[in-house]
Amino acid sequence: MDKYYVLVAGNGATSRANLEALMEDYYYAQSSNGANGTLVLAYSERPSQGQTFATQLAKDKGKDILVFTTESGKFDGIPSASLNVSTNPIKNAVDHLKGLKASTFLLWADEDKDCQNALAACKDAEIPCYDLTEGLIPLNPAQDIKATVEPTIPKQEKIEVEEEDEEDGEEEDDEEADEDEEESDVEEEELDNLYFGIQAIAKIFAEAIVEEMKKGKEGV
C-alpha cells in the first residue's frame, strides 16, 4: 500500500471545523487511491492550536503521527506518536519527507517564522505547500525566499549570561542598601541637630525665667 505524508506546521489561527473539513477531504481523496497516511508535526517548543486539532483528527482517522521537536519541546494535547528530537525541527522534517509522496499544510500567518522557514525548506525539497487557514490554497514561494537563521547560544555561554545577570542584580541590591543606609544616617543627623536645638532654646528660656524670678524676689 502506498504511503503519503502530510506535514502540518505554523502558528496561524483557524477553527477546528475548518481544519477538520479540509483535512478529512484530503484524507478521503488519498485513501480512495489505496494510500495510507502519516501526519507529521514540526515545532520548537509546543504545538500550535491548529497542530493539536490536526493530531486529534489523525488519531480519530487511524493515521500514524510523527513529531519533530527540540529536547525542550512539549506534547500538549498530542496522543502517542513517533518522536524525532532535533535542533531544527522544520528543516529536519522536510528533509525526512524529501523524495516521498508528501504535502505541507501551513497554518499561515504573515509574520510567522515557522511558516516562512517551512515554505523555504519545501521549495528546496520540491514539496508542495498549501494554506490550511484558507481552503488549502497553494502557496507559491518567491524565488529568493530564505529560511531565517537564529543564532545558537552555546550552553556554557547561557550559564555565564545568567550568572552575570545575577551578579548585576546583587550589585543593584547592594547599591540600594547603601543608599538606604546613607538616607538613614542623614535622617538621624537631622534629628540629632533638632534635638540639640530644642535643648538650647529650652535652656535659654529656663535661664530667663530664673532671672525674672530673682528680680521678683529682690523687689519684694
XYZ file of N, CA, C and O in Angstrom, residues 6-192:
748
model
N 1.614 14.110 5.413
C 1.120 15.488 5.473
C 1.839 16.188 6.622
O 1.658 15.833 7.789
N 2.672 17.161 6.275
C 3.362 17.958 7.283
C 2.491 19.160 7.632
O 2.093 19.917 6.739
N 2.187 19.324 8.915
C 1.438 20.496 9.380
C 2.367 21.330 10.256
O 2.920 20.837 11.245
N 2.550 22.593 9.886
C 3.445 23.496 10.622
C 2.838 24.886 10.640
O 1.947 25.210 9.849
N 3.336 25.718 11.543
C 2.879 27.098 11.602
C 1.995 27.373 12.801
O 1.507 26.468 13.463
N 1.796 28.658 13.045
C 1.071 29.099 14.239
C -0.133 29.977 13.924
O -0.670 30.639 14.813
N -0.547 29.995 12.669
C -1.704 30.790 12.292
C -2.990 30.234 12.894
O -3.076 29.054 13.239
N -3.998 31.089 13.005
C -5.265 30.706 13.645
C -6.257 30.159 12.627
O -6.357 30.649 11.496
N -6.973 29.120 13.038
C -8.070 28.582 12.241
C -9.013 27.853 13.178
O -8.638 27.511 14.305
N -10.225 27.615 12.726
C -11.185 26.907 13.573
C -11.007 25.399 13.423
O -10.499 24.916 12.405
N -11.431 24.671 14.438
C -11.373 23.220 14.363
C -12.217 22.705 13.197
O -11.806 21.812 12.462
N -13.407 23.295 13.020
C -14.311 22.847 11.953
C -13.674 23.021 10.578
O -13.757 22.131 9.716
N -13.026 24.170 10.359
C -12.384 24.425 9.066
C -11.253 23.438 8.819
O -11.148 22.834 7.737
N -10.394 23.264 9.821
C -9.250 22.361 9.671
C -9.702 20.926 9.425
O -9.199 20.244 8.514
N -10.665 20.459 10.216
C -11.116 19.070 10.070
C -11.775 18.833 8.722
O -11.573 17.779 8.100
N -12.547 19.804 8.248
C -13.214 19.639 6.955
C -12.192 19.508 5.827
O -12.310 18.623 4.957
N -11.178 20.369 5.843
C -10.164 20.344 4.792
C -9.331 19.064 4.840
O -9.076 18.432 3.800
N -8.912 18.669 6.045
C -8.050 17.502 6.152
C -8.834 16.202 5.914
O -8.284 15.244 5.349
N -10.079 16.148 6.335
C -10.883 14.957 6.057
C -11.049 14.750 4.561
O -10.965 13.617 4.073
N -11.305 15.837 3.835
C -11.436 15.737 2.375
C -10.142 15.215 1.762
O -10.163 14.376 0.845
N -9.011 15.713 2.267
C -7.717 15.280 1.725
C -7.465 13.820 2.052
O -7.046 13.036 1.181
N -7.730 13.417 3.298
C -7.554 12.014 3.689
C -8.430 11.090 2.835
O -7.994 10.021 2.393
N -9.654 11.514 2.603
C -10.587 10.683 1.824
C -10.088 10.513 0.388
O -10.105 9.411 -0.168
N -9.597 11.633 -0.198
C -9.101 11.575 -1.575
C -7.904 10.645 -1.691
O -7.774 9.889 -2.670
N -7.013 10.668 -0.692
C -5.828 9.822 -0.742
C -6.168 8.356 -0.471
O -5.664 7.452 -1.145
N -7.032 8.120 0.523
C -7.366 6.736 0.884
C -8.155 6.045 -0.217
O -8.095 4.818 -0.357
N -8.883 6.822 -1.022
C -9.640 6.220 -2.128
C -8.702 5.646 -3.182
O -9.104 4.809 -3.998
N -7.436 6.096 -3.132
C -6.426 5.557 -4.050
C -5.613 4.447 -3.395
O -4.592 4.011 -3.934
N -6.061 4.023 -2.218
C -5.377 2.920 -1.536
C -4.144 3.346 -0.766
O -3.323 2.501 -0.406
N -4.023 4.645 -0.479
C -2.830 5.142 0.230
C -3.071 5.197 1.731
O -4.197 5.344 2.191
N -2.008 5.055 2.476
C -2.067 5.086 3.935
C -1.276 6.291 4.428
O -0.100 6.439 4.119
N -1.908 7.165 5.226
C -1.285 8.445 5.563
C -0.623 8.529 6.920
O -0.987 7.828 7.859
N 0.364 9.439 7.001
C 1.041 9.765 8.247
C 1.029 11.276 8.422
O 1.411 12.016 7.505
N 0.571 11.726 9.587
C 0.627 13.147 9.912
C 1.980 13.456 10.524
O 2.444 12.758 11.430
N 2.622 14.523 10.042
C 3.929 14.943 10.555
C 3.791 16.343 11.150
O 3.233 17.240 10.510
N 4.269 16.515 12.365
C 4.278 17.824 13.011
C 5.711 18.289 13.209
O 6.595 17.478 13.486
N 5.924 19.595 13.099
C 7.248 20.167 13.346
C 7.073 21.480 14.107
O 6.369 22.375 13.652
N 7.694 21.565 15.273
C 7.637 22.786 16.082
C 8.793 22.763 17.081
O 9.372 21.708 17.344
N 9.102 23.939 17.656
C 10.245 24.038 18.562
C 9.886 23.839 20.026
O 10.553 23.088 20.736
N 8.835 24.503 20.492
C 8.533 24.473 21.921
C 7.269 23.693 22.245
O 7.263 22.797 23.052
N 6.155 24.052 21.605
C 4.894 23.340 21.842
C 4.029 23.448 20.595
O 4.169 24.380 19.806
N 3.141 22.497 20.370
C 2.306 22.539 19.174
C 1.339 23.713 19.201
O 0.852 24.094 20.266
N 1.084 24.289 18.039
C 0.083 25.346 17.949
C -1.305 24.724 18.083
O -1.471 23.496 18.035
N -2.299 25.560 18.262
C -3.661 25.049 18.424
C -4.087 24.240 17.198
O -4.693 23.170 17.317
N -3.763 24.739 16.015
C -4.119 24.026 14.797
C -3.434 22.672 14.691
O -4.034 21.697 14.228
N -2.184 22.591 15.117
C -1.479 21.315 15.105
C -2.131 20.323 16.076
O -2.213 19.129 15.792
N -2.604 20.830 17.211
C -3.304 19.956 18.166
C -4.596 19.421 17.554
O -4.914 18.234 17.678
N -5.346 20.294 16.871
C -6.562 19.850 16.184
C -6.227 18.747 15.169
O -6.933 17.741 15.057
N -5.133 18.965 14.431
C -4.747 18.015 13.388
C -4.385 16.650 13.966
O -4.722 15.609 13.388
N -3.698 16.640 15.117
C -3.319 15.352 15.712
C -4.543 14.604 16.243
O -4.615 13.378 16.147
N -5.494 15.344 16.791
C -6.704 14.698 17.303
C -7.512 14.071 16.169
O -8.053 12.969 16.309
N -7.578 14.769 15.034
C -8.269 14.208 13.872
C -7.524 12.993 13.335
O -8.143 11.981 12.977
N -6.188 13.091 13.279
C -5.389 11.972 12.777
C -5.603 10.722 13.630
O -5.707 9.604 13.107
N -5.680 10.908 14.931
C -5.926 9.765 15.815
C -7.284 9.145 15.541
O -7.426 7.921 15.461
N -8.303 10.002 15.367
C -9.652 9.503 15.078
C -9.698 8.747 13.754
O -10.467 7.795 13.604
N -8.876 9.173 12.806
C -8.875 8.558 11.475
C -7.870 7.414 11.363
O -7.699 6.839 10.286
N -7.206 7.082 12.451
C -6.270 5.963 12.431
C -4.986 6.237 11.682
O -4.350 5.302 11.178
N -4.565 7.498 11.618
C -3.327 7.857 10.928
C -2.139 7.780 11.898
O -2.277 8.038 13.091
N -0.987 7.433 11.375
C 0.238 7.480 12.170
C 0.611 8.944 12.407
O 0.294 9.829 11.594
N 1.306 9.199 13.513
C 1.716 10.566 13.844
C 3.219 10.571 14.099
O 3.732 9.776 14.888
N 3.912 11.492 13.442
C 5.364 11.631 13.567
C 5.668 13.064 13.977
O 5.229 14.011 13.315
N 6.399 13.245 15.078
C 6.670 14.581 15.620
C 8.158 14.899 15.554
O 8.992 14.097 15.987
N 8.473 16.078 15.027
C 9.832 16.618 15.058
C 9.811 17.830 15.996
O 9.081 18.792 15.758
N 10.602 17.775 17.063
C 10.671 18.887 18.003
C 12.026 18.889 18.694
O 12.858 18.002 18.458
N 12.251 19.883 19.538
C 13.519 20.025 20.249
C 13.489 19.232 21.556
O 12.453 18.676 21.931
N 14.624 19.207 22.252
C 14.697 18.500 23.528
C 13.723 19.073 24.549
O 13.194 18.361 25.397
N 13.477 20.389 24.461
C 12.580 21.049 25.411
C 11.142 21.104 24.918
O 10.283 21.701 25.562
N 10.859 20.494 23.763
C 9.523 20.539 23.195
C 8.479 19.860 24.071
O 8.748 18.834 24.691
N 7.280 20.432 24.101
C 6.169 19.880 24.867
C 5.231 19.107 23.941
O 5.268 19.242 22.730
N 4.359 18.301 24.564
C 3.443 17.465 23.788
C 1.995 17.686 24.214
O 1.202 16.762 24.265
N 1.655 18.944 24.528
C 0.311 19.274 24.993
C -0.740 18.854 23.971
O -0.742 19.319 22.827
N -1.645 18.002 24.379
C -2.761 17.609 23.514
C -2.426 16.649 22.405
O -3.260 16.362 21.543
N -1.192 16.112 22.387
C -0.796 15.199 21.318
C -0.867 13.759 21.828
O -0.261 13.433 22.848
N -1.589 12.887 21.126
C -1.631 11.475 21.529
C -0.308 10.789 21.208
O 0.638 11.430 20.746
N -0.227 9.514 21.447
C 1.018 8.773 21.216
C 1.509 8.967 19.786
O 0.739 8.920 18.834
N 2.813 9.205 19.683
C 3.393 9.481 18.369
C 4.854 9.070 18.355
O 5.491 8.929 19.399
N 5.380 8.875 17.154
C 6.811 8.650 16.997
C 7.517 9.997 17.116
O 6.998 11.026 16.674
N 8.695 10.006 17.723
C 9.373 11.263 18.026
C 10.754 11.321 17.414
O 11.513 10.363 17.465
N 11.075 12.495 16.847
C 12.429 12.784 16.385
C 12.886 14.074 17.065
O 12.295 15.140 16.855
N 13.923 13.989 17.905
C 14.452 15.166 18.580
C 15.448 15.865 17.651
O 16.327 15.226 17.076
N 15.297 17.184 17.517
C 16.092 17.908 16.537
C 16.365 19.328 17.019
O 15.588 19.893 17.783
N 17.461 19.904 16.553
C 17.741 21.310 16.838
C 17.043 22.222 15.838
O 16.887 23.410 16.086
N 16.626 21.670 14.703
C 15.910 22.441 13.679
C 14.755 21.571 13.160
O 14.850 20.964 12.092
N 13.665 21.484 13.926
C 12.588 20.536 13.621
C 11.993 20.690 12.225
O 11.760 19.686 11.535
N 11.730 21.919 11.792
C 11.079 22.113 10.490
C 11.978 21.648 9.358
O 11.542 20.896 8.463
N 13.231 22.057 9.365
C 14.148 21.646 8.294
C 14.328 20.127 8.283
O 14.319 19.502 7.215
N 14.484 19.544 9.466
C 14.687 18.095 9.524
C 13.454 17.323 9.091
O 13.554 16.256 8.484
N 12.260 17.848 9.407
C 11.025 17.204 8.960
C 10.925 17.223 7.440
O 10.585 16.213 6.807
N 11.240 18.378 6.854
C 11.192 18.491 5.385
C 12.246 17.596 4.741
O 11.978 16.927 3.735
N 13.434 17.561 5.320
C 14.483 16.679 4.788
C 14.036 15.217 4.839
O 14.334 14.435 3.932
N 13.332 14.846 5.898
C 12.836 13.476 6.051
C 11.825 13.128 4.952
O 11.778 11.984 4.491
N 11.042 14.126 4.534
C 9.979 13.886 3.547
C 10.442 14.045 2.102
O 9.708 13.682 1.182
N 11.638 14.588 1.922
C 12.131 14.826 0.568
C 12.180 13.525 -0.227
O 12.710 12.514 0.227
N 11.599 13.547 -1.398
C 11.585 12.377 -2.268
C 10.422 11.433 -2.012
O 10.225 10.477 -2.764
N 9.639 11.689 -0.952
C 8.475 10.862 -0.645
C 7.203 11.543 -1.158
O 7.220 12.713 -1.552
N 6.102 10.807 -1.140
C 4.830 11.398 -1.518
C 4.340 12.229 -0.335
O 3.843 11.697 0.657
N 4.525 13.550 -0.423
C 4.253 14.402 0.736
C 3.702 15.754 0.306
O 3.957 16.241 -0.803
N 2.942 16.352 1.222
C 2.434 17.711 1.066
C 2.598 18.424 2.406
O 2.631 17.783 3.459
N 2.686 19.744 2.353
C 2.792 20.534 3.573
C 1.594 21.458 3.687
O 1.301 22.224 2.764
N 0.899 21.365 4.815
C -0.231 22.241 5.111
C 0.239 23.246 6.167
O 0.567 22.857 7.295
N 0.274 24.517 5.780
C 0.769 25.549 6.694
C -0.376 26.320 7.338
O -1.289 26.777 6.659
N -0.308 26.422 8.660
C -1.205 27.309 9.395
C -0.618 28.711 9.259
O 0.139 29.174 10.104
N -0.970 29.351 8.154
C -0.237 30.526 7.704
C -0.528 31.764 8.551
O -1.660 32.059 8.916
N 0.538 32.505 8.839
C 0.479 33.842 9.434
C 1.652 34.605 8.846
O 2.773 34.084 8.786
N 1.415 35.815 8.400
C 2.424 36.552 7.630
C 3.755 36.722 8.354
O 4.809 36.658 7.737
N 3.733 36.953 9.655
C 4.965 37.202 10.396
C 5.494 35.962 11.112
O 6.402 36.053 11.936
N 4.922 34.812 10.802
C 5.304 33.575 11.499
C 6.569 32.979 10.867
O 6.570 32.587 9.699
N 7.646 32.899 11.665
C 8.915 32.371 11.151
C 8.793 30.886 10.792
O 9.448 30.426 9.853
N 7.975 30.142 11.530
C 7.808 28.719 11.212
C 7.240 28.545 9.804
O 7.666 27.665 9.057
N 6.266 29.376 9.449
C 5.684 29.297 8.108
C 6.714 29.640 7.040
O 6.836 28.948 6.023
N 7.454 30.709 7.264
C 8.458 31.132 6.286
C 9.557 30.085 6.132
O 9.985 29.782 5.009
N 9.997 29.528 7.253
C 11.058 28.519 7.185
C 10.570 27.250 6.493
O 11.316 26.630 5.720
N 9.337 26.854 6.776
C 8.790 25.659 6.134
C 8.628 25.872 4.635
O 8.931 24.985 3.827
N 8.150 27.057 4.262
C 7.961 27.353 2.833
C 9.292 27.348 2.099
O 9.402 26.808 0.989
N 10.334 27.919 2.723
C 11.660 27.943 2.097
C 12.222 26.532 1.964
O 12.776 26.155 0.920
N 12.106 25.728 3.030
C 12.636 24.361 3.001
C 11.889 23.505 1.984
O 12.497 22.693 1.255
N 10.574 23.673 1.910
C 9.773 22.882 0.966
C 10.063 23.269 -0.477
O 9.992 22.423 -1.378
N 10.398 24.528 -0.695
C 10.778 24.956 -2.051
C 12.014 24.186 -2.503
O 12.067 23.662 -3.625
N 13.027 24.111 -1.628
C 14.256 23.392 -1.971
C 14.003 21.898 -2.137
O 14.650 21.242 -2.959
N 13.066 21.345 -1.344
C 12.791 19.907 -1.399
C 11.714 19.547 -2.426
O 11.398 18.370 -2.599
N 11.169 20.578 -3.095
C 10.122 20.389 -4.117
C 8.883 19.687 -3.535
O 8.316 18.776 -4.128
N 8.495 20.135 -2.341
C 7.285 19.632 -1.687
C 6.227 20.728 -1.764
O 6.475 21.855 -1.332
N 5.059 20.460 -2.316
C 4.023 21.489 -2.448
C 3.479 21.929 -1.094
O 3.365 21.128 -0.164
N 3.159 23.237 -0.997
C 2.634 23.799 0.245
C 1.245 24.391 0.009
O 0.976 24.972 -1.047
N 0.396 24.261 1.033
C -0.967 24.763 0.940
C -1.318 25.507 2.235
O -0.824 25.167 3.321
N -2.186 26.502 2.100
C -2.593 27.306 3.247
C -3.774 26.629 3.940
O -4.891 26.602 3.415
N -3.538 26.105 5.130
C -4.569 25.376 5.871
C -5.588 26.326 6.496
O -6.636 25.889 6.963
N -5.287 27.620 6.513
C -6.253 28.583 7.055
C -7.158 29.154 5.970
O -8.141 29.833 6.272
N -6.822 28.903 4.705
C -7.566 29.483 3.584
C -7.881 28.432 2.520
O -7.443 28.527 1.372
N -8.603 27.402 2.890
C -9.119 26.443 1.911
C -8.075 25.673 1.135
O -8.327 25.247 0.001
N -6.882 25.479 1.717
C -5.780 24.766 1.049
C -5.403 25.415 -0.279
O -5.102 24.741 -1.272
N -5.375 26.741 -0.269
C -4.897 27.467 -1.449
C -3.400 27.211 -1.595
O -2.652 27.290 -0.622
N -2.919 26.907 -2.812
C -1.475 26.667 -2.998
C -0.654 27.897 -2.627
O -1.032 29.036 -2.925
N 0.456 27.661 -1.953
C 1.377 28.730 -1.585
C 2.607 28.633 -2.482
O 3.314 27.623 -2.474
N 2.845 29.677 -3.243
C 3.968 29.690 -4.172
C 5.068 30.593 -3.640
O 4.921 31.825 -3.634
N 6.171 30.018 -3.172
C 7.236 30.831 -2.575
C 7.974 31.669 -3.611
O 8.084 31.292 -4.789
N 8.475 32.820 -3.174
C 9.311 33.653 -4.036
C 10.608 32.921 -4.348
O 11.060 32.067 -3.579
N 11.211 33.257 -5.470
C 12.439 32.580 -5.889
C 13.579 32.783 -4.905
O 14.415 31.899 -4.720
N 13.610 33.955 -4.236
C 14.730 34.268 -3.344
C 14.400 34.012 -1.877
O 15.109 34.486 -0.982
N 13.342 33.260 -1.593
C 12.973 33.019 -0.197
C 14.062 32.231 0.522
O 14.648 31.300 -0.018
N 14.357 32.657 1.753
C 15.377 32.001 2.566
C 14.829 31.753 3.971
O 14.003 32.511 4.473
N 15.305 30.684 4.563
C 14.919 30.403 5.943
C 15.598 31.412 6.865
O 16.730 31.834 6.612
N 14.900 31.819 7.906
C 15.507 32.726 8.889
C 16.503 31.956 9.734
O 16.282 30.793 10.069
N 17.599 32.602 10.053
C 18.650 31.958 10.841
C 18.732 32.647 12.192
O 18.977 33.852 12.270
N 18.512 31.891 13.256
C 18.634 32.432 14.602
C 19.925 31.926 15.229
O 20.217 30.728 15.163
N 20.724 32.824 15.832
C 21.995 32.392 16.425
C 21.764 31.415 17.562
O 20.844 31.581 18.369
N 22.601 30.375 17.607
C 22.516 29.389 18.678
C 23.535 29.729 19.756
O 24.732 29.819 19.477
N 23.073 29.945 20.964
C 23.974 30.287 22.073
C 24.405 29.003 22.764
O 23.556 28.239 23.230
N 25.716 28.715 22.800
C 26.185 27.511 23.494
C 25.722 27.496 24.938
O 25.538 28.530 25.557
N 25.531 26.299 25.473
C 25.007 26.142 26.827
C 25.877 26.861 27.843
O 25.387 27.502 28.763
N 27.224 26.756 27.711
C 28.133 27.391 28.650
C 27.945 28.900 28.665
O 27.950 29.537 29.718
N 27.758 29.489 27.482
C 27.567 30.926 27.394
C 26.257 31.327 28.042
O 26.137 32.377 28.663
N 25.224 30.502 27.895
C 23.944 30.789 28.527
C 24.099 30.846 30.038
O 23.561 31.719 30.700
N 24.877 29.901 30.591
C 25.088 29.868 32.035
C 25.816 31.127 32.483
O 25.472 31.738 33.489
N 26.838 31.539 31.708
C 27.599 32.724 32.067
C 26.727 33.964 32.030
O 26.830 34.838 32.887
N 25.851 34.053 31.040
C 24.948 35.193 30.944
C 24.041 35.242 32.154
O 23.803 36.291 32.752
N 23.504 34.076 32.553
C 22.625 34.023 33.711
C 23.378 34.450 34.971
O 22.849 35.161 35.816
N 24.658 33.996 35.107
C 25.439 34.376 36.275
C 25.707 35.871 36.298
O 25.656 36.515 37.343
N 25.963 36.458 35.127
C 26.191 37.897 35.056
C 24.944 38.653 35.469
O 25.000 39.653 36.170
N 23.775 38.159 35.018
C 22.521 38.805 35.397
C 22.328 38.763 36.903
O 21.880 39.739 37.514
N 22.679 37.616 37.525
C 22.537 37.502 38.970
C 23.474 38.463 39.686
O 23.112 39.105 40.671
N 24.743 38.572 39.173
C 25.700 39.482 39.784
C 25.224 40.930 39.660
O 25.345 41.723 40.589
N 24.656 41.275 38.480
C 24.138 42.626 38.295
C 23.031 42.905 39.295
O 22.934 43.995 39.863
N 22.179 41.907 39.520
C 21.086 42.065 40.476
C 21.600 42.266 41.878
O 21.081 43.094 42.629
N 22.676 41.500 42.238
C 23.257 41.652 43.564
C 23.880 43.025 43.739
O 23.771 43.651 44.789
N 24.549 43.515 42.673
C 25.162 44.841 42.756
C 24.088 45.912 42.942
O 24.257 46.857 43.711
N 22.965 45.766 42.222
C 21.887 46.735 42.361
C 21.324 46.709 43.770
O 21.018 47.748 44.355
N 21.192 45.500 44.341
C 20.681 45.379 45.704
C 21.628 46.054 46.692
O 21.195 46.725 47.632
N 22.956 45.837 46.474
C 23.947 46.456 47.354
C 23.883 47.970 47.269
O 23.981 48.680 48.279
N 23.730 48.494 46.029
C 23.655 49.938 45.846
C 22.427 50.508 46.547
O 22.487 51.565 47.185
N 21.291 49.793 46.407
C 20.071 50.257 47.055
C 20.230 50.235 48.571
O 19.777 51.152 49.266
N 20.900 49.193 49.097
C 21.128 49.110 50.540
C 22.005 50.260 51.017
O 21.761 50.858 52.070
N 23.060 50.584 50.240
C 23.944 51.694 50.602
C 23.184 53.011 50.612
O 23.366 53.854 51.503
N 22.314 53.198 49.595
C 21.535 54.429 49.519
C 20.596 54.548 50.719
O 20.441 55.618 51.306
N 19.955 53.422 51.077
C 19.045 53.434 52.225
C 19.800 53.771 53.509
O 19.308 54.507 54.365
N 21.033 53.200 53.644
C 21.836 53.448 54.839
C 22.245 54.913 54.914
O 22.216 55.539 55.976
N 22.628 55.497 53.757
C 23.018 56.911 53.735
C 21.842 57.797 54.111
O 21.975 58.760 54.866
N 20.650 57.482 53.570
C 19.466 58.265 53.885
C 19.143 58.171 55.375
O 18.758 59.149 56.010
N 19.315 56.951 55.931
C 19.056 56.760 57.357
C 20.019 57.589 58.210
O 19.628 58.209 59.202
N 21.300 57.637 57.801
C 22.294 58.419 58.530
C 21.953 59.894 58.495
O 22.090 60.612 59.503
N 21.505 60.386 57.338
C 21.143 61.793 57.205
C 19.970 62.136 58.106
O 19.942 63.162 58.783
N 18.969 61.240 58.106
C 17.797 61.479 58.941
C 18.179 61.520 60.424
O 17.701 62.369 61.180
N 19.050 60.587 60.851
C 19.471 60.565 62.251
C 20.242 61.842 62.613
O 20.064 62.415 63.694
N 21.078 62.321 61.700
C 21.852 63.538 61.954
C 20.920 64.743 62.086
O 21.096 65.602 62.959
N 19.901 64.795 61.217
C 18.949 65.902 61.265
C 18.163 65.885 62.582
O 17.909 66.923 63.196
N 17.784 64.667 63.011
C 17.048 64.548 64.272
C 17.918 64.975 65.458
O 17.436 65.630 66.399
N 19.207 64.582 65.400
C 20.125 64.985 66.466
C 20.247 66.506 66.538
O 20.215 67.111 67.629
